Coordinates of C-alpha atoms and ligand atoms in Angstrom, one line a residue:
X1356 CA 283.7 215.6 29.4
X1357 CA 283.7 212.8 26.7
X1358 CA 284.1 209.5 27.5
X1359 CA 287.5 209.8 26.1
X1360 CA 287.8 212.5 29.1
X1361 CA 288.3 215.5 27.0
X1362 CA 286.0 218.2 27.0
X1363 CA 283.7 218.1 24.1
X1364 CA 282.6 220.9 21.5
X1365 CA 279.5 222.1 22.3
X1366 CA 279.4 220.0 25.3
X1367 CA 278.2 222.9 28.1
X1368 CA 275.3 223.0 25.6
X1369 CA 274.4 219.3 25.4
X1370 CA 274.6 219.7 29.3
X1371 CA 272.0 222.8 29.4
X1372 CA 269.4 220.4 27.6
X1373 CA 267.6 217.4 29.9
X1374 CA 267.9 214.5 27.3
X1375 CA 267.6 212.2 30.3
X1376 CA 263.9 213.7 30.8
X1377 CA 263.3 214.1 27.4
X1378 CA 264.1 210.4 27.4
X1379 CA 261.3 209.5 29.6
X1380 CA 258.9 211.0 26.9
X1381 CA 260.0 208.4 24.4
X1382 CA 258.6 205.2 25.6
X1383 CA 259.9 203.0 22.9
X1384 CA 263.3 204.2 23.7
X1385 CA 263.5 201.7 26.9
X1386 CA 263.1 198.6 24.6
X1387 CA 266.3 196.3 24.3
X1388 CA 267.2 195.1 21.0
X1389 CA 269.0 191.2 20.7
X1390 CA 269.2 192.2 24.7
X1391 CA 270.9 195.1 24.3
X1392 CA 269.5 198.6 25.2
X1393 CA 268.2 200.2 21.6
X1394 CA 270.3 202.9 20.6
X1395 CA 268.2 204.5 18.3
X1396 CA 270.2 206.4 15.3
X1397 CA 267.9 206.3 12.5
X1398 CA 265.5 209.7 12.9
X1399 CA 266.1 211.0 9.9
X1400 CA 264.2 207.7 8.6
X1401 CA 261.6 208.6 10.7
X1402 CA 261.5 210.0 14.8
X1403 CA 260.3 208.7 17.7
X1404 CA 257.0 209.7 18.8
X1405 CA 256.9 211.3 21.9
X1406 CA 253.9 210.3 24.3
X1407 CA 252.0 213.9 24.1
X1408 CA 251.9 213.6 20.7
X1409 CA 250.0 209.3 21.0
X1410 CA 247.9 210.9 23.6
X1411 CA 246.6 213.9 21.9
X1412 CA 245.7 211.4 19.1
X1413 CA 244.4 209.0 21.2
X1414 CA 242.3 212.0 23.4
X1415 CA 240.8 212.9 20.0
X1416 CA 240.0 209.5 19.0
X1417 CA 238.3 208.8 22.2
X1418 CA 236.1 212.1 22.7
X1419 CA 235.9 213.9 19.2
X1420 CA 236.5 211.8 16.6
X1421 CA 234.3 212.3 13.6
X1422 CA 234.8 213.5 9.9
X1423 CA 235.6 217.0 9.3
X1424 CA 234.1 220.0 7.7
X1425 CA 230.8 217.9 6.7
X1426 CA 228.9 217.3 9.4
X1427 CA 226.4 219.4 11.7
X1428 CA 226.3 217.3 14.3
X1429 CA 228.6 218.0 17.6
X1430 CA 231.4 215.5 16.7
X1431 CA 231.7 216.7 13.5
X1432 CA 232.2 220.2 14.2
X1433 CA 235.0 219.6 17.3
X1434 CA 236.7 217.7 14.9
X1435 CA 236.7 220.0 12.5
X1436 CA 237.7 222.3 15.3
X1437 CA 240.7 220.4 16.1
X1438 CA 241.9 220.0 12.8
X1439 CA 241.5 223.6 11.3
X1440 CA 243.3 224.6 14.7
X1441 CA 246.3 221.8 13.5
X1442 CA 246.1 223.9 10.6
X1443 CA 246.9 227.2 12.5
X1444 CA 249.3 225.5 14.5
X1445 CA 251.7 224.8 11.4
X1446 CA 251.1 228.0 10.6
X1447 CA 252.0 229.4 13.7
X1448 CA 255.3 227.1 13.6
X1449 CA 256.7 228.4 10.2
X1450 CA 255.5 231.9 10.8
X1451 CA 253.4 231.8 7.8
X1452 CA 251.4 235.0 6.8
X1453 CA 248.1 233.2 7.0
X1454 CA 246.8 229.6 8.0
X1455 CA 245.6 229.2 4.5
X1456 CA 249.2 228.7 3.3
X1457 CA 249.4 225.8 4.5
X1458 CA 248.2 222.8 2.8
X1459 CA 247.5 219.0 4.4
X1460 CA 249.0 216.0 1.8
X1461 CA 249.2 212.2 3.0
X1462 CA 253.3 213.1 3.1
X1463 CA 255.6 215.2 2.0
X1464 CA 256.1 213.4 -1.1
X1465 CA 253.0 214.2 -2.1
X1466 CA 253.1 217.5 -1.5
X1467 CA 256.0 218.1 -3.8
X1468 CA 254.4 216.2 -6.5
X1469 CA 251.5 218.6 -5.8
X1470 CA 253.7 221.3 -7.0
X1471 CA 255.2 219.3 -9.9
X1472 CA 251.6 218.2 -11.6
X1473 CA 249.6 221.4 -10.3
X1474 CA 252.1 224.5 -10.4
X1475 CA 254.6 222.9 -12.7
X1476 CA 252.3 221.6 -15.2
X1477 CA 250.2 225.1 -15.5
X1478 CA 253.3 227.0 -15.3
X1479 CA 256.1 225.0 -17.7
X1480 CA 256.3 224.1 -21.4
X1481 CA 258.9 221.9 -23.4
X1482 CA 262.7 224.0 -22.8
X1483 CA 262.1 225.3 -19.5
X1484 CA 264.3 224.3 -17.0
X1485 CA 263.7 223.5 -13.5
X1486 CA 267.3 223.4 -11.0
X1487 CA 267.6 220.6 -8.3
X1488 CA 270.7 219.9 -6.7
X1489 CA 273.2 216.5 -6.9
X1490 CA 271.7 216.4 -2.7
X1491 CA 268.5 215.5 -3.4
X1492 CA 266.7 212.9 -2.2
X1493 CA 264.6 210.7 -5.0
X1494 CA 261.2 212.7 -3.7
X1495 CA 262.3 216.0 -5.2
X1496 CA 264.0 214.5 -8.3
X1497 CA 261.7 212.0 -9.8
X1498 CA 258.0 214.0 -9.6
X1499 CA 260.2 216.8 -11.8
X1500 CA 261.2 214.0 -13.9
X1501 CA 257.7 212.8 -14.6
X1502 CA 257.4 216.2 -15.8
X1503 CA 260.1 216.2 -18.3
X1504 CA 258.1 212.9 -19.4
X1505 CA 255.3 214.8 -20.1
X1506 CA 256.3 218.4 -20.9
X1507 CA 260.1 218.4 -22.4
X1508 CA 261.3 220.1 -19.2
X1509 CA 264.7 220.4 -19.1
X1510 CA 266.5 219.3 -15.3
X1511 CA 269.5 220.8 -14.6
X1512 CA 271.5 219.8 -11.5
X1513 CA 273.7 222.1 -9.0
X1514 CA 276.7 220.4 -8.0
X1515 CA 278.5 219.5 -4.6
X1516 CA 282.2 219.5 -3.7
X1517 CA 283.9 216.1 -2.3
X1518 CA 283.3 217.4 1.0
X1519 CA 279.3 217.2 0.3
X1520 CA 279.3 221.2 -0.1
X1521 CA 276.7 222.9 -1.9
X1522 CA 278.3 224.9 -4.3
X1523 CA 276.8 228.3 -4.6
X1524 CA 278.7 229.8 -7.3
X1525 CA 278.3 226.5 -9.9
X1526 CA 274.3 227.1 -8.6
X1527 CA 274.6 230.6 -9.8
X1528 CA 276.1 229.9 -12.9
X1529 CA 273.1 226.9 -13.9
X1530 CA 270.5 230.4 -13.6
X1531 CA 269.2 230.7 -16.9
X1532 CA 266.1 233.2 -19.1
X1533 CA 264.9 229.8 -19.0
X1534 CA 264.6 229.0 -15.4
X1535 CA 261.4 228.1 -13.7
X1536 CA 261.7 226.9 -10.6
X1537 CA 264.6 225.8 -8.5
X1538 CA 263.4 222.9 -6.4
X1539 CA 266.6 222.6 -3.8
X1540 CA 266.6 220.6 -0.1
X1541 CA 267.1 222.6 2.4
X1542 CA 269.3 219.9 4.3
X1543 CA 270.9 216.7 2.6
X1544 CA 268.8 213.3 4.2
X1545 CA 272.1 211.2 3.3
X1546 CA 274.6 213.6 4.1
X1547 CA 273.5 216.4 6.4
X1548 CA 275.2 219.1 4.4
X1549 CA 272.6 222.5 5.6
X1550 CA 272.7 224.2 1.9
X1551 CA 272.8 227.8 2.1
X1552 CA 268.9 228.4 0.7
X1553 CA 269.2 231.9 1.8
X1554 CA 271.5 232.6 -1.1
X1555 CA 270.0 230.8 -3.4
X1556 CA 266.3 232.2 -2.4
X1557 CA 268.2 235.9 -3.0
X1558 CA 269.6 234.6 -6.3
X1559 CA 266.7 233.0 -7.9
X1560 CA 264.5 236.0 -6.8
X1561 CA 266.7 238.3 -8.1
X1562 CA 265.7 236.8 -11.5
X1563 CA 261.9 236.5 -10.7
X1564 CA 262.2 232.5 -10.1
X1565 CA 260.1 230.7 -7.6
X1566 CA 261.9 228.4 -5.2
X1567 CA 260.6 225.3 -3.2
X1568 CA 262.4 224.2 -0.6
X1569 CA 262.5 220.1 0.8
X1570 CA 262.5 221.0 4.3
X1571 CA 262.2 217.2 5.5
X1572 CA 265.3 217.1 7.0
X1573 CA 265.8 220.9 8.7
X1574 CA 262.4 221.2 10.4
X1575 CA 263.6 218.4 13.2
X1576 CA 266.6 220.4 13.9
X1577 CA 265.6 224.1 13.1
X1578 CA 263.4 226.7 13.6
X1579 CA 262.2 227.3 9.7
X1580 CA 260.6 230.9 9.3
X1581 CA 258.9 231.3 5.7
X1582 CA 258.6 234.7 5.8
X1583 CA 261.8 235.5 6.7
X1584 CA 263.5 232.7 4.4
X1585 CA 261.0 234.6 1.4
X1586 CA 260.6 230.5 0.1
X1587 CA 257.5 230.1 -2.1
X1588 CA 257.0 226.4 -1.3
X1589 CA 258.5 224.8 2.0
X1590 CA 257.3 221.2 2.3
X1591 CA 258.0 218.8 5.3
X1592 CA 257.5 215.1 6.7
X1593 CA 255.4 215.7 10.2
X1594 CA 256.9 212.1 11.1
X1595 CA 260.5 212.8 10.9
X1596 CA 260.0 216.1 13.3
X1597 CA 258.0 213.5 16.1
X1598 CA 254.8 214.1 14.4
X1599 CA 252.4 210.9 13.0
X1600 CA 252.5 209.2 9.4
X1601 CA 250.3 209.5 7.2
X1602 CA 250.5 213.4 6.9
X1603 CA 252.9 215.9 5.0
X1604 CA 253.0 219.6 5.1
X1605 CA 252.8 221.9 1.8
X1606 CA 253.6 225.3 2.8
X1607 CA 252.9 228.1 -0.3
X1608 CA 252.7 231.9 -0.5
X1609 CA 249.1 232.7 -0.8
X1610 CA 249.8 234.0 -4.3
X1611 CA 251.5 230.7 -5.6
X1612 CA 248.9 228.8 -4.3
X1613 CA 246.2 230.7 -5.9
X1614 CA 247.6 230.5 -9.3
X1615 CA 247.7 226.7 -8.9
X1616 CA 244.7 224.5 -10.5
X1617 CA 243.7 221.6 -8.3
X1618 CA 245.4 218.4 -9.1
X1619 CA 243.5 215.6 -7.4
X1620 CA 239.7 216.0 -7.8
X1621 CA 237.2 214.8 -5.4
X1622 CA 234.8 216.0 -2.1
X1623 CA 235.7 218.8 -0.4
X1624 CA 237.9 220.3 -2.5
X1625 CA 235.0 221.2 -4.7
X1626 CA 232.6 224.7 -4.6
X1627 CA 229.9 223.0 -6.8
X1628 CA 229.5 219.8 -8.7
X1629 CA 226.9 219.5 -11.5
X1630 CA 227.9 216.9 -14.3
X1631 CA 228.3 219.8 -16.6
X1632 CA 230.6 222.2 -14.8
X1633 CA 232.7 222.1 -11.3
X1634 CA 233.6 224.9 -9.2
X1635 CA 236.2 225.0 -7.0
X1636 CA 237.0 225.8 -3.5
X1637 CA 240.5 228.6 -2.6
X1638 CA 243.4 226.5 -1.2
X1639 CA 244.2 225.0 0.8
X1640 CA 240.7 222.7 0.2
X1641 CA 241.3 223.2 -3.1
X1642 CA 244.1 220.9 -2.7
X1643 CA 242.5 218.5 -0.5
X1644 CA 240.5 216.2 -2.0
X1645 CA 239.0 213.3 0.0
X1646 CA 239.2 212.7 3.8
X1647 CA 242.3 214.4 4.9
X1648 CA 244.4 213.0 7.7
X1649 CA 242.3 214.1 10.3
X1650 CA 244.1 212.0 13.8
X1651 CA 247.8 212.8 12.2
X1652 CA 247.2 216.9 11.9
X1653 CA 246.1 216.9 15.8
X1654 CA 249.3 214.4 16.2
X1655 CA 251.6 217.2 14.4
X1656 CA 250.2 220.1 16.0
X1657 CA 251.2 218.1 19.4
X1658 CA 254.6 217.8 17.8
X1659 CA 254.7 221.0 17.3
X1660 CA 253.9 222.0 20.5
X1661 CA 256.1 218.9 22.5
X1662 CA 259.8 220.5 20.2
X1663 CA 258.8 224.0 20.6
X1664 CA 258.1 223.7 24.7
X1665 CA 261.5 221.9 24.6
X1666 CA 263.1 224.9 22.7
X1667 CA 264.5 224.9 19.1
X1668 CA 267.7 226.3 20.2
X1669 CA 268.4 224.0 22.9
X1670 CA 267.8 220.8 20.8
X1671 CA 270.0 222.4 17.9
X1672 CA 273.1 222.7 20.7
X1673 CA 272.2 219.5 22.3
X1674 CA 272.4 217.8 18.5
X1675 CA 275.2 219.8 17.7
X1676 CA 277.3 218.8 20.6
X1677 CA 276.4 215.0 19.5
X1678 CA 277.2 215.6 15.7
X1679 CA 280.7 216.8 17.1
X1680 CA 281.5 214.4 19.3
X1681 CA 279.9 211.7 16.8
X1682 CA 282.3 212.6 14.5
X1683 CA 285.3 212.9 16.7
X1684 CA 284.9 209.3 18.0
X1685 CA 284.4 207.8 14.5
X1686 CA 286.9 210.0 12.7
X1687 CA 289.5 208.5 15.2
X1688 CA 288.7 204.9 13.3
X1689 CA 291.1 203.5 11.2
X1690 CA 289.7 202.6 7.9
X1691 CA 286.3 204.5 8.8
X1692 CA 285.5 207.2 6.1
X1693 CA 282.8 209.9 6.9
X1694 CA 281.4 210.8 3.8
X1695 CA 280.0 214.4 4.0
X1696 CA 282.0 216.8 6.0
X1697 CA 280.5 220.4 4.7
X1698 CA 281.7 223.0 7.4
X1699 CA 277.3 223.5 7.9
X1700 CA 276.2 220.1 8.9
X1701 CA 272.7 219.0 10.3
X1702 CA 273.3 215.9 13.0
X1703 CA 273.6 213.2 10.4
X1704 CA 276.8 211.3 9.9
X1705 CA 277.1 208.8 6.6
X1706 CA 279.8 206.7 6.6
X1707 CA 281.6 203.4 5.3
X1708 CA 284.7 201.2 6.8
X1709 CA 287.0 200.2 4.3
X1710 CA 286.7 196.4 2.8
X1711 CA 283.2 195.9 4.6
X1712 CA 280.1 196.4 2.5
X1713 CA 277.4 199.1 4.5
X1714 CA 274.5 196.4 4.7
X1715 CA 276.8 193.8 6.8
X1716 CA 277.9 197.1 9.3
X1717 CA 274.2 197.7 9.6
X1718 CA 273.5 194.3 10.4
X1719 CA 276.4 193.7 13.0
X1720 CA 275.5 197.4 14.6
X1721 CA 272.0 196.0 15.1
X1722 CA 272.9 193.3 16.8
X1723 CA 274.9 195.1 19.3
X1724 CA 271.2 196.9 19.5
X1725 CA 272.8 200.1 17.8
X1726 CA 269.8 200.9 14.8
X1727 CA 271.2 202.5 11.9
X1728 CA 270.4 203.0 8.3
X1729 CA 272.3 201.3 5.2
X1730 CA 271.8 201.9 1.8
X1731 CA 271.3 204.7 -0.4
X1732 CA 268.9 206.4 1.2
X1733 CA 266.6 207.4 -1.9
X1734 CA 269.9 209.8 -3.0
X1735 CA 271.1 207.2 -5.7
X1736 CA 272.8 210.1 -8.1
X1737 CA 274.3 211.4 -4.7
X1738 CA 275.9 207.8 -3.9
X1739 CA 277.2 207.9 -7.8
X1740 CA 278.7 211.4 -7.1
X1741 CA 280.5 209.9 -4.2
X1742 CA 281.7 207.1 -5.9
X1743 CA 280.2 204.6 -3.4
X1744 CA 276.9 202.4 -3.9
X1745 CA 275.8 202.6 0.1
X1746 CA 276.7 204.3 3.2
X1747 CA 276.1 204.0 7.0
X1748 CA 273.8 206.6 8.4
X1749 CA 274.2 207.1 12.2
X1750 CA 271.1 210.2 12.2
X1751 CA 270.7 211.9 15.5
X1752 CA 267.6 213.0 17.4
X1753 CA 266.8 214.9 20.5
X1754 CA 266.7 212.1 22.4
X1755 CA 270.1 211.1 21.7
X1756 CA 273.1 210.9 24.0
X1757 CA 277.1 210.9 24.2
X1758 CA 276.8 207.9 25.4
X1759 CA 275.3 206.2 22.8
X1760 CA 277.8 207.7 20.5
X1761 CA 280.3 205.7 22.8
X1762 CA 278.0 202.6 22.0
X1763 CA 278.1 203.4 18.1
X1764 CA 282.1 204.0 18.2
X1765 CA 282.2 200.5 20.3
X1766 CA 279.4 199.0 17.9
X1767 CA 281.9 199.7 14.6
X1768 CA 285.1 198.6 16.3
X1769 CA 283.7 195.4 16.7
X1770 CA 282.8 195.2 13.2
X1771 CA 286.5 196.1 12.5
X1772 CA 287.3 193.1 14.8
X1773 CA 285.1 190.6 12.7
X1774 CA 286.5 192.2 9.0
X1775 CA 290.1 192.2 9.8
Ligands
PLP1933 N1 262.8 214.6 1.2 C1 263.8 214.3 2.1 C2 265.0 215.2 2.2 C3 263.6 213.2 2.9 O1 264.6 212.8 3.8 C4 262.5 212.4 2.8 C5 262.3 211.1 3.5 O2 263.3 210.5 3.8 C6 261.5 212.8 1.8 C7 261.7 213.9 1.1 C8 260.2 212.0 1.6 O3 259.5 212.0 2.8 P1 258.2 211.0 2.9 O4 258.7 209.6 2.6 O5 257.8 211.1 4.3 O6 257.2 211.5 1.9

């Protein structure tokens, strides 16, 4: 039952997952806020980090910790250990063909701008044209930008109905002779809108065009399987799925990856250095120049393992049952406007109230302990599509209950109260 004492959608699922225990993993979530109990809506900024996943990093700090793959000495090698096992964990997760697909960056920004100035700038000349879509968040628009700087690439954008819709067939249409990549998200950070990348993997293969997927947002709410999705680059933000900072995840089929020269030059990434000529190493080293994050790949690979033990499935209902109820309760609000409402929604709700600007909701929902984000959420050309310059993101996690939706419905009313 809802607090509104009807049943809910999804509700018998939302009941079949323990958020109460899951709670308990999530220390921070017992904090008050202006004393107020937190209610903690801003995941798709970044997660919570669940105590397994502090604890393996704190376990490997205090027995293991050394530099990897250059030492000989004890330390050195469990380290290394631990890390190339991070390595296999990711690999495990996505079900990628082998371990060596997958690729450590200091975030997933960087890890698409490792495909933009490695793949892209061995691969594209002036004319071609790369495809984005009008969802994407500033980190898969501006490192293909920098290319057109450079190279005379030519951007083309897939639109979006009013709804926040992907829309497949305008997609279709923008596939050209001269398309090179399409670099697509595989769910919208601002709006939520899940964008049908099986479709557009199909179409773009069917022409013999590489696709890289921005999986930030769908890897805390899905189970991504590369090989079954066929994507040739999947990239992801370990902190936004409970993982560490500090860390990002380029997955790329083996193939891709070896046609790829490296893009950051330094140790490790190197087969031989002699002042005349440099060798260097397959991927994924080739690609990792310097001290990786080391602590943070351990951290993931506990992240990994804390959501899978959990269950992928039962977290998607448990969200699922919170988007719908999230959006029932706020969709009942006079003068409240949900921006985004695709039928295929991730558990992120963006919205305004009419005749207050987003920044003052965000700052009266904090102080009623409710933490939200306002703004544009680095999707500026989305905002302009929708005709608004901010939105309030309420962005569900795992930990997340109907009864904080209560307190966000509660939190917005009394902004109502204090605008009239
Ligand atoms: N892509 C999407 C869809 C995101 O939501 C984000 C972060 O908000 C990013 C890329 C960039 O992630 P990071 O800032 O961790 O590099």
């Amino acid at each position: 039952m809802s607090a509104l004492g009807k049943p809910l959608p999804g509700h018998n699922a939302v009941q079949a997952f323990d958020v109460q225990r899951a709670r308990q993993d999530f220390p921070i979530l017992q904090r008050q806020v202006y004393g107020k109990p937190l209610v903690f809506l801003d995941s798709a900024a970044s997660s919570q980090k669940p105590r397994q996943v502090m604890a393996a990093m704190t376990r490997m700090a205090e027995t293991c910790y050394a530099n990897v793959h250059r030492g000989i000495h004890k330390l050195s090698q469990e380290s290394t250990d631990l890390f190339e096992q991070a390595r296999t964990r990711v690999a495990r997760h996505l079900n990628a063909a082998k371990d060596d697909e997958i690729v450590f960056t200091r975030g997933a920004t960087e890890a698409i701008n490792l495909v933009a100035q490695s793949w892209g700038a061995a691969h594209l000349k002036a004319g071609d044209e790369v495809i984005v879509s009008a969802l994407e968040h500033h980190a898969n628009i501006v490192p293909w930008q920098l290319l057109r700087q450079r190279l005379g690439i030519v951007l083309k954008v897939a639109p979006i109905d009013d709804s926040g819709a992907f829309l497949f067939e305008e997609f279709e249409k923008l596939l050209s002779p001269r398309t090179r990549l399409v670099a697509v998200t595989h769910v919208s950070n601002a709006l939520g809108t899940i964008v049908p990348v099986e479709a557009v993997i199909r179409a773009a293969h069917a022409r013999g065009i590489p696709v890289l997927l921005d999986g930030c947002q769908a890897m805390p709410h899905r189970r991504v399987d590369v090989q079954a999705l066929g994507a040739d680059f999947y990239v992801f933000a370990p902190h936004k799925i409970y993982g560490p900072t500090g860390i990002g995840v380029l997955y790329g089929k083996w193939e891709r990856l070896m046609e790829m020269p490296p893009w950051q030059g330094g140790g490790e990434m190197i087969a031989s250095v002699s002042f005349e000529e440099t060798t260097f190493k397959e991927p994924p080293h080739r690609f990792e120049a310097g001290t990786p994050p080391i602590l943070e790949a351990v951290g993931l690979a506990a992240a990994l393992d804390y959501v899978e033990a959990l269950g992928h499935e039962a977290v998607a209902a448990h969200e699922a049952g919170l988007l719908a109820y999230a959006t029932e309760r706020l969709s009942a609000i006079a003068g409240l406007t949900i921006h985004g409402t695709a039928p295929d929604k991730a558990s992120i709700v963006s919205f305004n109230i009419e005749g207050a600007h987003a920044h003052d909701v965000g700052t009266i929902l904090d102080r009623q302990g409710v933490a939200v984000r306002v703004g544009h959420h680095c999707a500026e050309p989305l905002m302009h599509r929708l005709g608004v310059p901010a939105t309030v993101r309420a962005s569900f996690g795992l930990y997340n209950t109907l009864e904080e939706v209560d307190r966000l419905a509660a939190a917005v009313l009394k902004v109502k109260e204090l605008f009239g």
